[in-house]
């Protein structure tokens, strides 16, 4: 397994050489030298090559680097959407978190989040194998209630309103994690069935209710 | 009642429905609580023998209803409270219901529930148990639950909760005897309550040690409400403890830090866990059937393509019933028939033979006399219109149509700073703006209440006024069209401006959509009766007051002065100076004014453009004296005067603009 530092170098390399430009990265501009243990580690694995001036990704290294970036951005998404961590703390936490997420966990996190395309800062999240699979079979995905189409069913996964009063309103109406919901109508207000009753809410309220879909999402 | 007393009565801080015997010694109290639309009022009616308003609409029973009933050998005082979903209160109704529980020390609390939604209902049950309330759980609407194939094991539920549980269908009287039996035999036993996780439990215990023991809610419940930042309870305890409150504050902050999510969420989740455990033991959870029979119709009323035509059709039906049958046929019968032919001539004859003084005669039977004007108006004009309106409104309400209307209109209302819920006061305003102003209480934020109150004062003509306006514009389709168009534009435009100008949080809309139900005739009748009774008790004195004030104003010459001042703006908007008098009287009752215009039209002084201009101006003009009193009572004197200061010039400004526009466009009327 790669060391944390090595993963960070891969991430940096991928972002600078693949995403932001296609120029190679000159090692002397960075704080690393060919003798740093992490770079040695990467060279040994054949993930990167060094021509005396530039450090470039190659072969497996390219894939591995992409995966680190993906995990980092998924971690940010997870913290922003589910754990409700403030933006200024995102970066620091995500950096530590990405190293903890391994492949299987990564897919679960990605699925839970509904295969997001972008990190909270608007940068693209590299596509994983679970996202590709999702394009064929819609697995249980967590969506906001306002994204459901009439006929979609599922269970409430979590509530996230960003406003304590609104949260309380949802709670008192019996809209709680685990409760079954079915979307009935989207316009002019969102109408859904919950248990044996029907509720009408506006978009703001519907955005706070996150539903784990059952079966395929209708179009 | 004396004039001053009436005003004090209307301006007073206390409720206008004060009851004589607040405290009945030795009487055991039963309080009914429960979420809206579960048939609480019907259970109440069954227990007291006196039937009170039942409603499909969350929020109509803002007032608390009391009654007495004999159960077994004992007599009980029974109190019906407004709908509440949770002890943690958001709405005015929930605050009222909770304060009833806190102040009244009930002998028994009956929680009336919708059996098919037992999963949601048990949350409140657990909270009531936690609060140390002597709870009896009534699973009402059991027929609907069975209709969806649901079975509930009552005995097991009793064991799980540790409180008496009964199943009823209150509308049919099913299970009421069992309920009464359980009430008569009720003994308060220690019921089980939920355990939360360690951090919460330790916080609860530490808070409990600081709290004084003087409330009828348990310390545990109060501690939980404090942790969930309930504003009412926080204020109450802060005032009680003064400096000692800081220690509580520290505990709450510390506990909050322990969790990543808000505490109300954490607490609700623990309760949900317990509810699911109980449900798993008492009910077959594999039920999937839904109420399909009425589903289709319900869907049609909500779908925009079918819902809007249904809405328009219902409005047309409302117009035919109230506007034509009530305001024309019945008013004609009472006013010209009963009063015109019999009562007025009789009263005039009697009074002039008893009282030879002209001034005294004027007070009673002249053009603006108490009998010939005040009482005639109240009975001949207001009674038929208001009664037909309330019949129609009660039917609409009981079918469960109002929440559907609210969800259809929410998007539009958001533009004017309100949410769909505000259709209730607005629709009610077409019946009586005074009552509607009171009902603005169901709106959650102060901002919405201010906007709704102003719109009611400005742009919603009440049924009495509408009746006369329709008579004024009868046969004048173009004039009527202009009137409706201008009023609608002003309503939306003013609301839009208010939404931009009034500070405060934007409204959110959420509402339960109850099943469509057939209205029950008996229900509609009692409801209409209660409302018309209320209306008369509150409004008739004001009518008489208005007659007296008009009489006073006339004999002292004050009115002549005001009329001559008013004639300037009246003249400016291009209508005959004589209409100034109608505008002044319009303040005493909106329809006095319109009726004054009617007289002018009949004598041929008012017609064409000036007629339409004056009708629009009159409709926008000041609310009647009763509505003003209600506005002062609900919004405070400053706000009410501010609204008047806006409405007065604004009505004439629009009148003037409309006059110019019609003249320039050379509209033929």
PDB file of N, CA and C in Angstrom, chain A residues 138-143 148 152-155 211-218:
ATOM      1  N   UNK A 138     -29.960   1.283 -12.358  1.00  0.00           N
ATOM      2  CA  UNK A 138     -30.044   2.277 -11.311  1.00  0.00           C
ATOM      3  C   UNK A 138     -30.068   1.575  -9.973  1.00  0.00           C
ATOM      4  N   UNK A 139     -28.937   1.648  -9.280  1.00  0.00           N
ATOM      5  CA  UNK A 139     -28.908   1.014  -7.957  1.00  0.00           C
ATOM      6  C   UNK A 139     -29.542   1.965  -6.954  1.00  0.00           C
ATOM      7  N   UNK A 140     -29.716   1.486  -5.739  1.00  0.00           N
ATOM      8  CA  UNK A 140     -30.369   2.343  -4.764  1.00  0.00           C
ATOM      9  C   UNK A 140     -29.542   3.606  -4.571  1.00  0.00           C
ATOM     10  N   UNK A 141     -30.159   4.703  -4.902  1.00  0.00           N
ATOM     11  CA  UNK A 141     -29.466   5.963  -4.963  1.00  0.00           C
ATOM     12  C   UNK A 141     -30.155   6.904  -3.993  1.00  0.00           C
ATOM     13  N   UNK A 142     -29.395   7.764  -3.367  1.00  0.00           N
ATOM     14  CA  UNK A 142     -30.032   8.759  -2.523  1.00  0.00           C
ATOM     15  C   UNK A 142     -30.232  10.045  -3.312  1.00  0.00           C
ATOM     16  N   UNK A 143     -31.486  10.464  -3.401  1.00  0.00           N
ATOM     17  CA  UNK A 143     -31.822  11.676  -4.140  1.00  0.00           C
ATOM     18  C   UNK A 143     -32.627  12.597  -3.246  1.00  0.00           C
ATOM     19  N   UNK A 148     -37.333  13.416  -7.387  1.00  0.00           N
ATOM     20  CA  UNK A 148     -38.087  12.214  -7.745  1.00  0.00           C
ATOM     21  C   UNK A 148     -39.159  12.532  -8.778  1.00  0.00           C
ATOM     22  N   UNK A 152     -42.094   7.325  -8.230  1.00  0.00           N
ATOM     23  CA  UNK A 152     -40.875   6.873  -7.549  1.00  0.00           C
ATOM     24  C   UNK A 152     -41.171   6.594  -6.077  1.00  0.00           C
ATOM     25  N   UNK A 153     -40.611   5.472  -5.601  1.00  0.00           N
ATOM     26  CA  UNK A 153     -40.783   5.131  -4.198  1.00  0.00           C
ATOM     27  C   UNK A 153     -39.444   4.975  -3.538  1.00  0.00           C
ATOM     28  N   UNK A 154     -39.451   5.028  -2.228  1.00  0.00           N
ATOM     29  CA  UNK A 154     -38.212   4.808  -1.508  1.00  0.00           C
ATOM     30  C   UNK A 154     -38.400   5.048  -0.029  1.00  0.00           C
ATOM     31  N   UNK A 155     -37.281   5.031   0.689  1.00  0.00           N
ATOM     32  CA  UNK A 155     -37.342   5.345   2.111  1.00  0.00           C
ATOM     33  C   UNK A 155     -36.529   6.590   2.384  1.00  0.00           C
ATOM     34  N   UNK A 211     -33.987  10.833  -0.122  1.00  0.00           N
ATOM     35  CA  UNK A 211     -34.678   9.551  -0.201  1.00  0.00           C
ATOM     36  C   UNK A 211     -33.785   8.513  -0.873  1.00  0.00           C
ATOM     37  N   UNK A 212     -33.720   7.329  -0.260  1.00  0.00           N
ATOM     38  CA  UNK A 212     -33.019   6.221  -0.900  1.00  0.00           C
ATOM     39  C   UNK A 212     -34.033   5.503  -1.791  1.00  0.00           C
ATOM     40  N   UNK A 213     -33.798   5.599  -3.098  1.00  0.00           N
ATOM     41  CA  UNK A 213     -34.761   5.061  -4.058  1.00  0.00           C
ATOM     42  C   UNK A 213     -34.868   3.540  -3.981  1.00  0.00           C
ATOM     43  N   UNK A 214     -36.077   3.070  -4.228  1.00  0.00           N
ATOM     44  CA  UNK A 214     -36.296   1.638  -4.318  1.00  0.00           C
ATOM     45  C   UNK A 214     -36.595   1.363  -5.782  1.00  0.00           C
ATOM     46  N   UNK A 215     -35.845   0.475  -6.377  1.00  0.00           N
ATOM     47  CA  UNK A 215     -36.069   0.171  -7.786  1.00  0.00           C
ATOM     48  C   UNK A 215     -35.548   1.283  -8.660  1.00  0.00           C
ATOM     49  N   UNK A 216     -36.001   1.266  -9.897  1.00  0.00           N
ATOM     50  CA  UNK A 216     -35.436   2.176 -10.867  1.00  0.00           C
ATOM     51  C   UNK A 216     -36.097   3.537 -10.800  1.00  0.00           C
ATOM     52  N   UNK A 217     -35.330   4.538 -11.100  1.00  0.00           N
ATOM     53  CA  UNK A 217     -35.901   5.873 -11.149  1.00  0.00           C
ATOM     54  C   UNK A 217     -36.651   6.058 -12.463  1.00  0.00           C
ATOM     55  N   UNK A 218     -37.873   6.584 -12.352  1.00  0.00           N
ATOM     56  CA  UNK A 218     -38.640   6.830 -13.574  1.00  0.00           C
ATOM     57  C   UNK A 218     -38.223   8.149 -14.196  1.00  0.00           C
TER      58      UNK A 218
END
